[in-house]
mmCIF file of C-alpha atoms and ligand atoms in Angstrom:
data_model
loop_
_atom_site.group_PDB
_atom_site.id
_atom_site.type_symbol
_atom_site.label_atom_id
_atom_site.label_comp_id
_atom_site.label_asym_id
_atom_site.label_seq_id
_atom_site.Cartn_x
_atom_site.Cartn_y
_atom_site.Cartn_z
ATOM 1 C CA MET T 1 -0.199 -0.030 0.124
ATOM 2 C CA LEU T 2 3.112 2.142 0.197
ATOM 3 C CA THR T 3 4.413 3.960 -2.797
ATOM 4 C CA ILE T 4 8.071 5.132 -2.677
ATOM 5 C CA LEU T 5 9.772 7.907 -4.583
ATOM 6 C CA ASP T 6 13.091 9.202 -4.828
ATOM 7 C CA ASN T 7 12.050 12.646 -6.394
ATOM 8 C CA PHE T 8 9.349 15.180 -5.176
ATOM 9 C CA PRO T 9 6.450 15.233 -8.293
ATOM 10 C CA GLU T 10 6.391 18.852 -9.675
ATOM 11 C CA LYS T 11 2.866 18.964 -9.164
ATOM 12 C CA LEU T 12 3.005 17.962 -5.306
ATOM 13 C CA ILE T 13 4.653 21.248 -4.715
ATOM 14 C CA THR T 14 1.170 23.274 -5.199
ATOM 15 C CA THR T 15 -1.457 20.368 -4.622
ATOM 16 C CA SER T 16 -3.716 20.927 -1.572
ATOM 17 C CA ALA T 17 -4.193 18.086 1.098
ATOM 18 C CA ALA T 18 -7.785 17.533 -0.341
ATOM 19 C CA GLN T 19 -6.555 17.248 -3.936
ATOM 20 C CA LEU T 20 -3.737 15.158 -2.880
ATOM 21 C CA HIS T 21 -5.585 11.883 -4.176
ATOM 22 C CA GLU T 22 -5.348 13.138 -7.788
ATOM 23 C CA VAL T 23 -1.505 13.055 -7.525
ATOM 24 C CA LEU T 24 -0.614 10.339 -5.223
ATOM 25 C CA ASN T 25 -1.739 6.552 -5.249
ATOM 26 C CA GLY T 26 -2.073 6.777 -1.475
ATOM 27 C CA PRO T 27 0.349 6.913 1.282
ATOM 28 C CA THR T 28 3.841 7.960 -0.015
ATOM 29 C CA LEU T 29 7.267 8.031 1.138
ATOM 30 C CA ILE T 30 9.651 10.309 -0.559
ATOM 31 C CA HIS T 31 13.413 10.357 -0.099
ATOM 32 C CA LEU T 32 15.386 13.385 -1.290
ATOM 33 C CA GLN T 33 19.203 13.532 -1.618
ATOM 34 C CA GLY T 34 20.995 16.334 0.202
ATOM 35 C CA LYS T 35 24.569 17.197 0.672
ATOM 36 C CA ARG T 36 24.596 15.544 4.225
ATOM 37 C CA ASN T 37 23.490 12.105 5.128
ATOM 38 C CA PRO T 38 21.793 10.734 7.001
ATOM 39 C CA PRO T 39 18.275 11.827 6.037
ATOM 40 C CA LEU T 40 15.972 13.814 8.333
ATOM 41 C CA PHE T 41 12.586 12.030 8.411
ATOM 42 C CA VAL T 42 9.282 14.206 8.316
ATOM 43 C CA SER T 43 5.846 12.912 8.642
ATOM 44 C CA VAL T 44 2.843 14.715 7.398
ATOM 45 C CA LEU T 45 -0.911 14.198 7.031
ATOM 46 C CA GLN T 46 -1.043 11.245 9.330
ATOM 47 C CA HIS T 47 -4.333 12.668 10.125
ATOM 48 C CA GLY T 48 -6.211 13.906 7.125
ATOM 49 C CA ASN T 49 -7.395 16.964 8.361
ATOM 50 C CA GLU T 50 -4.405 18.505 9.508
ATOM 51 C CA ASP T 51 -2.661 19.691 6.681
ATOM 52 C CA THR T 52 -0.033 22.145 8.102
ATOM 53 C CA GLY T 53 2.886 19.549 7.831
ATOM 54 C CA LEU T 54 2.104 19.380 4.109
ATOM 55 C CA LEU T 55 2.046 23.321 3.733
ATOM 56 C CA ALA T 56 5.304 23.456 5.768
ATOM 57 C CA ILE T 57 6.927 20.808 3.261
ATOM 58 C CA GLN T 58 5.696 22.807 0.279
ATOM 59 C CA ALA T 59 7.151 26.062 1.278
ATOM 60 C CA LEU T 60 10.310 24.413 2.463
ATOM 61 C CA LEU T 61 10.923 22.774 -0.847
ATOM 62 C CA ARG T 62 9.942 25.690 -2.865
ATOM 63 C CA GLY T 63 13.012 27.289 -1.156
ATOM 64 C CA TYR T 64 15.025 24.555 -2.550
ATOM 65 C CA ALA T 65 13.898 24.371 -5.972
ATOM 66 C CA GLU T 66 17.266 25.672 -7.580
ATOM 67 C CA ARG T 67 19.230 24.534 -4.593
ATOM 68 C CA GLU T 68 20.505 21.438 -2.886
ATOM 69 C CA LEU T 69 19.074 20.407 0.322
ATOM 70 C CA PRO T 70 21.535 20.804 3.336
ATOM 71 C CA ARG T 71 20.564 17.594 4.596
ATOM 72 C CA SER T 72 18.965 14.227 3.000
ATOM 73 C CA LEU T 73 15.364 14.455 3.678
ATOM 74 C CA SER T 74 12.452 11.578 3.752
ATOM 75 C CA ILE T 75 9.002 12.606 3.490
ATOM 76 C CA PHE T 76 5.949 10.364 4.581
ATOM 77 C CA ILE T 77 2.804 11.611 3.200
ATOM 78 C CA GLY T 78 0.345 9.704 5.461
ATOM 79 C CA ASN T 79 -3.610 9.524 5.098
ATOM 80 C CA VAL T 80 -4.175 10.843 1.758
ATOM 81 C CA SER T 81 -7.608 9.173 1.325
ATOM 82 C CA ALA T 82 -8.881 10.768 4.755
ATOM 83 C CA ALA T 83 -7.119 14.169 3.598
ATOM 84 C CA ARG T 84 -9.784 14.208 0.598
ATOM 85 C CA TYR T 85 -12.615 14.638 2.908
ATOM 86 C CA ARG T 86 -10.715 16.704 5.588
ATOM 87 C CA LYS T 87 -11.148 13.904 8.028
ATOM 88 C CA ARG T 88 -8.761 12.576 10.747
ATOM 89 C CA HIS T 89 -9.420 8.945 9.318
ATOM 90 C CA LEU T 90 -12.194 7.431 7.440
ATOM 91 C CA ASP T 91 -14.434 5.045 9.023
ATOM 92 C CA GLY T 92 -12.947 1.700 8.467
ATOM 93 C CA GLN T 93 -9.651 3.050 8.565
ATOM 94 C CA PRO T 94 -7.239 2.931 11.556
ATOM 95 C CA ASP T 95 -6.001 6.211 12.872
ATOM 96 C CA TYR T 96 -2.593 6.254 11.184
ATOM 97 C CA ASN T 97 -0.758 7.619 14.256
ATOM 98 C CA ARG T 98 -2.111 4.685 16.506
ATOM 99 C CA ILE T 99 -0.458 1.700 14.427
ATOM 100 C CA TRP T 100 3.249 2.212 14.819
ATOM 101 C CA SER T 101 3.495 -0.868 17.007
ATOM 102 C CA GLY T 102 1.360 -4.034 16.856
ATOM 103 C CA GLU T 103 -0.160 -5.523 13.953
ATOM 104 C CA GLY T 104 -3.615 -6.344 12.490
ATOM 105 C CA THR T 105 -4.016 -4.464 9.457
ATOM 106 C CA PRO T 106 -2.196 -3.497 6.116
ATOM 107 C CA GLU T 107 -1.648 -0.268 7.542
ATOM 108 C CA HIS T 108 0.388 -1.816 10.390
ATOM 109 C CA ALA T 109 2.494 -3.598 8.186
ATOM 110 C CA MET T 110 3.168 -0.375 6.298
ATOM 111 C CA MET T 111 4.296 1.931 9.196
ATOM 112 C CA ARG T 112 6.599 -0.937 10.184
ATOM 113 C CA GLU T 113 8.111 -1.342 6.710
ATOM 114 C CA ILE T 114 8.803 2.581 6.764
ATOM 115 C CA VAL T 115 10.625 2.176 10.358
ATOM 116 C CA ASP T 116 12.740 -0.584 8.638
ATOM 117 C CA ILE T 117 13.663 1.635 5.722
ATOM 118 C CA MET T 118 14.595 4.514 7.852
ATOM 119 C CA ARG T 119 16.464 2.166 10.224
ATOM 120 C CA GLN T 120 18.420 1.090 7.307
ATOM 121 C CA ARG T 121 19.130 4.656 6.304
ATOM 122 C CA GLY T 122 20.322 5.595 9.728
ATOM 123 C CA VAL T 123 17.935 8.266 10.318
ATOM 124 C CA PHE T 124 19.194 11.577 11.704
ATOM 125 C CA ALA T 125 16.064 12.882 13.427
ATOM 126 C CA SER T 126 12.244 12.589 13.240
ATOM 127 C CA VAL T 127 9.829 15.078 13.051
ATOM 128 C CA ASP T 128 6.064 14.168 12.961
ATOM 129 C CA ILE T 129 3.726 17.199 12.309
ATOM 130 C CA HIS T 130 0.141 17.541 13.437
ATOM 131 C CA ASN T 131 -2.697 20.109 14.170
ATOM 132 C CA ASN T 132 -5.391 20.152 16.822
ATOM 133 C CA THR T 133 -8.852 21.302 16.586
ATOM 134 C CA GLY T 134 -9.179 23.310 19.921
ATOM 135 C CA THR T 135 -7.430 26.363 20.940
ATOM 136 C CA ASN T 136 -3.835 25.518 21.856
ATOM 137 C CA PRO T 137 -0.426 26.995 21.901
ATOM 138 C CA GLN T 138 2.087 25.563 19.423
ATOM 139 C CA TYR T 139 4.210 23.269 21.229
ATOM 140 C CA ALA T 140 6.352 20.331 20.605
ATOM 141 C CA CYS T 141 6.191 16.722 22.212
ATOM 142 C CA VAL T 142 8.777 13.842 23.213
ATOM 143 C CA ASN T 143 8.329 10.520 24.405
ATOM 144 C CA ARG T 144 11.756 10.322 25.930
ATOM 145 C CA MET T 145 13.544 12.449 28.581
ATOM 146 C CA ASP T 146 16.524 12.462 26.577
ATOM 147 C CA ASP T 147 18.971 15.619 26.377
ATOM 148 C CA ARG T 148 19.060 15.307 22.300
ATOM 149 C CA PHE T 149 15.023 14.909 22.303
ATOM 150 C CA LEU T 150 14.741 17.770 24.554
ATOM 151 C CA GLN T 151 17.255 19.823 22.527
ATOM 152 C CA LEU T 152 15.529 19.190 19.226
ATOM 153 C CA ALA T 153 11.968 20.041 20.971
ATOM 154 C CA ILE T 154 13.059 23.522 22.130
ATOM 155 C CA LEU T 155 14.078 24.558 18.622
ATOM 156 C CA PHE T 156 10.480 24.644 18.003
ATOM 157 C CA GLY T 157 9.569 26.453 21.386
ATOM 158 C CA ARG T 158 9.782 26.303 25.204
ATOM 159 C CA THR T 159 6.567 24.581 25.628
ATOM 160 C CA VAL T 160 7.152 20.894 25.601
ATOM 161 C CA VAL T 161 5.030 17.916 26.319
ATOM 162 C CA TYR T 162 6.464 14.669 27.245
ATOM 163 C CA PHE T 163 3.977 11.617 27.085
ATOM 164 C CA VAL T 164 4.290 7.837 26.935
ATOM 165 C CA ARG T 165 0.952 6.929 26.014
ATOM 166 C CA PRO T 166 -0.512 6.173 23.624
ATOM 167 C CA GLU T 167 2.396 4.084 22.955
ATOM 168 C CA ASN T 168 1.722 3.142 19.388
ATOM 169 C CA VAL T 169 2.291 6.637 17.910
ATOM 170 C CA GLN T 170 5.014 7.167 15.154
ATOM 171 C CA SER T 171 7.487 9.274 17.432
ATOM 172 C CA MET T 172 7.592 6.185 19.887
ATOM 173 C CA ALA T 173 8.210 3.983 17.150
ATOM 174 C CA PHE T 174 11.303 6.106 15.980
ATOM 175 C CA ALA T 175 12.565 7.182 19.415
ATOM 176 C CA ASP T 176 14.566 3.865 19.214
ATOM 177 C CA LEU T 177 16.351 4.924 16.207
ATOM 178 C CA CYS T 178 16.838 8.684 16.685
ATOM 179 C CA PRO T 179 15.638 12.014 18.423
ATOM 180 C CA ALA T 180 11.871 12.003 17.723
ATOM 181 C CA VAL T 181 9.490 14.932 18.258
ATOM 182 C CA ILE T 182 5.979 15.922 17.338
ATOM 183 C CA LEU T 183 5.075 19.411 16.203
ATOM 184 C CA GLU T 184 1.685 20.513 17.231
ATOM 185 C CA CYS T 185 1.154 23.574 15.123
ATOM 186 C CA GLY T 186 -2.287 24.831 16.544
ATOM 187 C CA GLN T 187 -5.318 24.730 14.180
ATOM 188 C CA PRO T 188 -5.083 23.898 10.584
ATOM 189 C CA GLY T 189 -4.878 26.592 8.093
ATOM 190 C CA VAL T 190 -3.379 29.146 10.403
ATOM 191 C CA GLU T 191 -0.521 30.793 8.702
ATOM 192 C CA ARG T 192 1.499 31.195 11.735
ATOM 193 C CA GLY T 193 1.633 27.488 12.358
ATOM 194 C CA ILE T 194 2.907 27.026 8.882
ATOM 195 C CA ILE T 195 5.746 29.509 9.035
ATOM 196 C CA HIS T 196 6.824 28.148 12.506
ATOM 197 C CA ALA T 197 6.786 24.622 11.140
ATOM 198 C CA HIS T 198 8.585 25.673 7.865
ATOM 199 C CA GLU T 199 11.337 27.529 9.987
ATOM 200 C CA PHE T 200 11.777 24.585 12.168
ATOM 201 C CA LEU T 201 12.425 22.131 9.509
ATOM 202 C CA GLU T 202 14.766 24.578 7.679
ATOM 203 C CA ALA T 203 16.842 24.685 11.243
ATOM 204 C CA CYS T 204 16.770 20.947 11.536
ATOM 205 C CA LEU T 205 18.265 20.617 7.921
ATOM 206 C CA HIS T 206 21.221 22.885 8.704
ATOM 207 C CA LEU T 207 22.033 21.221 12.161
ATOM 208 C CA ALA T 208 25.130 19.207 11.948
ATOM 209 C CA GLU T 209 24.432 17.350 14.872
ATOM 210 C CA ILE T 210 21.938 17.410 17.650
ATOM 211 C CA PRO T 211 23.329 18.612 20.962
ATOM 212 C CA ASP T 212 23.506 16.036 23.728
ATOM 213 C CA ARG T 213 23.959 18.755 26.520
ATOM 214 C CA PRO T 214 20.980 19.322 29.224
ATOM 215 C CA VAL T 215 18.736 21.757 28.235
ATOM 216 C CA ALA T 216 18.501 24.802 31.278
ATOM 217 C CA ALA T 217 15.424 24.577 33.176
ATOM 218 C CA LYS T 218 14.994 28.206 32.455
ATOM 219 C CA ASP T 219 14.671 27.603 28.645
ATOM 220 C CA ILE T 220 11.870 24.963 28.971
ATOM 221 C CA ASP T 221 8.172 24.814 30.280
ATOM 222 C CA LEU T 222 8.059 21.098 30.644
ATOM 223 C CA TYR T 223 4.687 19.249 30.934
ATOM 224 C CA HIS T 224 4.022 15.533 31.642
ATOM 225 C CA THR T 225 0.886 13.999 30.342
ATOM 226 C CA THR T 226 -0.587 12.022 33.104
ATOM 227 C CA ALA T 227 -4.225 10.956 31.920
ATOM 228 C CA ILE T 228 -6.409 10.779 28.747
ATOM 229 C CA VAL T 229 -9.898 11.976 29.302
ATOM 230 C CA LYS T 230 -12.799 10.455 27.102
ATOM 231 C CA ILE T 231 -16.397 10.775 27.057
ATOM 232 C CA PRO T 232 -18.195 7.036 27.249
ATOM 233 C CA GLU T 233 -20.409 6.729 24.197
ATOM 234 C CA HIS T 234 -23.478 6.748 25.954
ATOM 235 C CA VAL T 235 -22.933 9.892 27.628
ATOM 236 C CA SER T 236 -24.781 12.952 25.504
ATOM 237 C CA TYR T 237 -22.894 16.074 26.316
ATOM 238 C CA THR T 238 -22.948 19.817 24.824
ATOM 239 C CA PHE T 239 -20.950 22.928 25.344
ATOM 240 C CA GLY T 240 -22.239 26.093 26.727
ATOM 241 C CA THR T 241 -25.735 27.020 27.717
ATOM 242 C CA ALA T 242 -27.878 25.507 25.027
ATOM 243 C CA HIS T 243 -31.014 24.019 26.869
ATOM 244 C CA ASP T 244 -30.523 20.350 25.427
ATOM 245 C CA ASP T 245 -31.137 17.603 27.606
ATOM 246 C CA VAL T 246 -27.949 16.209 28.144
ATOM 247 C CA ASP T 247 -25.733 14.738 30.740
ATOM 248 C CA ILE T 248 -22.992 17.010 30.718
ATOM 249 C CA ARG T 249 -23.037 20.567 29.755
ATOM 250 C CA PHE T 250 -19.483 21.609 29.546
ATOM 251 C CA LEU T 251 -18.309 25.087 29.971
ATOM 252 C CA GLU T 252 -18.706 27.143 26.423
ATOM 253 C CA ASN T 253 -15.142 27.603 24.745
ATOM 254 C CA ILE T 254 -13.904 25.036 27.301
ATOM 255 C CA ASP T 255 -10.918 24.795 24.728
ATOM 256 C CA ARG T 256 -9.765 28.108 26.006
ATOM 257 C CA LEU T 257 -8.546 26.245 29.116
ATOM 258 C CA ASN T 258 -5.783 24.603 27.139
ATOM 259 C CA PHE T 259 -2.310 25.181 28.962
ATOM 260 C CA SER T 260 -3.947 27.059 31.676
ATOM 261 C CA GLU T 261 -2.877 25.859 35.178
ATOM 262 C CA LEU T 262 -6.213 24.944 36.778
ATOM 263 C CA PRO T 263 -6.188 24.738 40.424
ATOM 264 C CA SER T 264 -7.998 22.114 42.111
ATOM 265 C CA ASN T 265 -11.853 22.765 42.474
ATOM 266 C CA SER T 266 -12.102 24.203 39.284
ATOM 267 C CA SER T 267 -15.469 23.809 37.446
ATOM 268 C CA LEU T 268 -15.849 22.365 33.903
ATOM 269 C CA GLY T 269 -19.211 22.168 33.774
ATOM 270 C CA ARG T 270 -22.580 20.634 35.370
ATOM 271 C CA LEU T 271 -24.292 17.308 34.964
ATOM 272 C CA ARG T 272 -28.159 17.056 34.632
ATOM 273 C CA GLN T 273 -29.865 16.518 38.007
ATOM 274 C CA ASP T 274 -30.386 12.788 37.626
ATOM 275 C CA SER T 275 -27.447 11.989 35.624
ATOM 276 C CA LYS T 276 -24.745 9.192 36.856
ATOM 277 C CA ALA T 277 -22.584 10.092 33.920
ATOM 278 C CA ARG T 278 -18.761 10.087 34.394
ATOM 279 C CA LEU T 279 -15.783 10.643 32.304
ATOM 280 C CA ASP T 280 -13.484 7.997 31.445
ATOM 281 C CA VAL T 281 -10.069 8.863 32.788
ATOM 282 C CA ARG T 282 -7.073 6.642 32.195
ATOM 283 C CA ASN T 283 -3.812 7.241 33.607
ATOM 284 C CA GLU T 284 -0.450 6.195 31.769
ATOM 285 C CA LEU T 285 -0.983 2.685 32.542
ATOM 286 C CA GLY T 286 -4.487 2.645 30.982
ATOM 287 C CA GLU T 287 -5.829 2.238 34.638
ATOM 288 C CA ASP T 288 -9.144 4.016 35.568
ATOM 289 C CA SER T 289 -8.042 6.992 37.335
ATOM 290 C CA GLY T 290 -11.305 9.233 37.504
ATOM 291 C CA ASP T 291 -11.307 9.471 41.321
ATOM 292 C CA ARG T 292 -7.738 11.300 41.178
ATOM 293 C CA TYR T 293 -8.864 14.066 38.917
ATOM 294 C CA PHE T 294 -12.559 14.899 39.237
ATOM 295 C CA SER T 295 -15.420 15.185 41.723
ATOM 296 C CA TYR T 296 -19.117 15.408 40.668
ATOM 297 C CA GLN T 297 -20.635 16.649 43.843
ATOM 298 C CA GLY T 298 -23.703 18.638 43.578
ATOM 299 C CA ASN T 299 -23.785 17.570 39.933
ATOM 300 C CA GLU T 300 -21.008 20.125 39.253
ATOM 301 C CA LEU T 301 -17.701 18.626 37.459
ATOM 302 C CA ARG T 302 -14.594 19.814 39.360
ATOM 303 C CA THR T 303 -11.112 19.135 39.663
ATOM 304 C CA LEU T 304 -9.764 17.392 42.394
ATOM 305 C CA ARG T 305 -6.009 18.504 42.021
ATOM 306 C CA PRO T 306 -4.182 21.120 40.055
ATOM 307 C CA VAL T 307 -4.187 19.977 36.308
ATOM 308 C CA THR T 308 -3.468 21.502 32.981
ATOM 309 C CA PRO T 309 -5.598 20.446 30.229
ATOM 310 C CA SER T 310 -4.359 20.126 26.712
ATOM 311 C CA MET T 311 -6.008 19.283 23.358
ATOM 312 C CA LEU T 312 -9.686 20.358 24.634
ATOM 313 C CA THR T 313 -11.523 20.257 21.796
ATOM 314 C CA LEU T 314 -15.355 21.230 20.809
ATOM 315 C CA ASP T 315 -15.439 19.249 17.705
ATOM 316 C CA LYS T 316 -17.306 16.177 18.542
ATOM 317 C CA GLU T 317 -15.998 13.744 15.837
ATOM 318 C CA VAL T 318 -12.372 14.315 17.011
ATOM 319 C CA ILE T 319 -13.657 13.670 20.599
ATOM 320 C CA ARG T 320 -15.466 10.461 19.349
ATOM 321 C CA GLN T 321 -12.085 9.267 17.341
ATOM 322 C CA ASP T 322 -9.721 10.514 19.803
ATOM 323 C CA CYS T 323 -10.581 12.094 23.403
ATOM 324 C CA LEU T 324 -11.865 15.026 24.878
ATOM 325 C CA CYS T 325 -8.408 16.151 26.239
ATOM 326 C CA TYR T 326 -5.197 15.235 28.020
ATOM 327 C CA LEU T 327 -4.313 16.099 31.611
ATOM 328 C CA MET T 328 -0.937 17.525 32.219
ATOM 329 C CA GLU T 329 1.173 18.060 35.342
ATOM 330 C CA ARG T 330 4.296 20.463 35.424
ATOM 331 C CA LEU T 331 7.321 18.634 35.229
ATOM 332 C CA THR T 332 10.526 19.566 37.132
ATOM 333 C CA PRO T 333 12.923 17.925 34.667
ATOM 334 C CA ALA T 334 14.418 15.762 37.138
ATOM 335 C CA ALA T 335 16.771 14.147 34.401
ATOM 336 C CA MET T 336 18.221 17.585 34.046
ATOM 337 C CA LEU T 337 18.853 18.666 37.823
ATOM 338 C CA PRO T 338 22.101 16.368 38.201
ATOM 339 C CA HIS T 339 23.723 17.691 35.221
ATOM 340 C CA GLU T 340 22.891 21.182 36.395
ATOM 341 C CA GLN T 341 24.371 20.671 39.858
ATOM 342 C CA GLU T 342 27.485 19.227 38.262
ATOM 343 C CA SER T 343 28.130 22.160 36.298
ATOM 344 C CA GLY T 344 27.107 24.651 39.380
ATOM 345 C CA LYS T 345 23.934 26.191 37.490
ATOM 346 C CA THR T 346 21.675 25.820 40.420
HETATM 347 ZN ZN1 ZN M 1 -2.737 14.606 14.484
#
């Protein structure tokens, strides 16, 4: 199911995500030769409704139409058929960014093939580009508390999220091969996100190596994703004050709370008088941890401890296909402290 090319088709430089299916047969891996090896790996459109990565790659390659790339580049263009319909994935398809370990579908086998190919090429670093549907800042994610991963992440910005679940994402598979980051570029179609991702890729292509010195605590706002929050399918809900008869009425514009440090006892919404609805909250081990985070006393949905939500969205399809949000806690990068003490910086 994977097409492999060794050039960037001319048409592709101007094709929109929704029209990619006219130029590509489906998921495509493109290897481009540059001055230095090994290649930088970049994946875009793993989610068909998130086109910032494609637009950033197109902007980058326009700049190199007449010049050699400073480093070789391997580009994976993911869910072309979902992009046609501006969907995260089509019904009947797996979520492309949840199949980089395990097996069971042709898509699983394709991801394994990509990892094998890039392992053979000795991949330099991996960048997976996404958008989110709610209001979020732009930030990078890592799956390892490793100096090189964090150095790569802060090239994008000082806000960095460390997570280990879901464990079947692209960045996790590549973390065994090279420093790997995810870029969350805000909502699709926002110019600022495209420029930011483009500049980041440009910087990566010019790196001779990725520094392995520790990131200073003053240069990073590091969060740790500790739980994922889903809404069980039988629970009805809405946002704001509409008079629907639903189990949970969340705050209007709740996505504005993304990356806000909420104190304990913050209200996130109200339950209907007779409703016994509960959110499905799972910690990093997949264990039910609803009691740790939320209380429902007096039919008010409140936080039980200080948390910082991310990826809160009002998009019901994304909520169904992925989740309502993640919960994060501030991380004092313990991994950095010994280094800092050694060098006398504390
Ligand atoms: Zn995504």
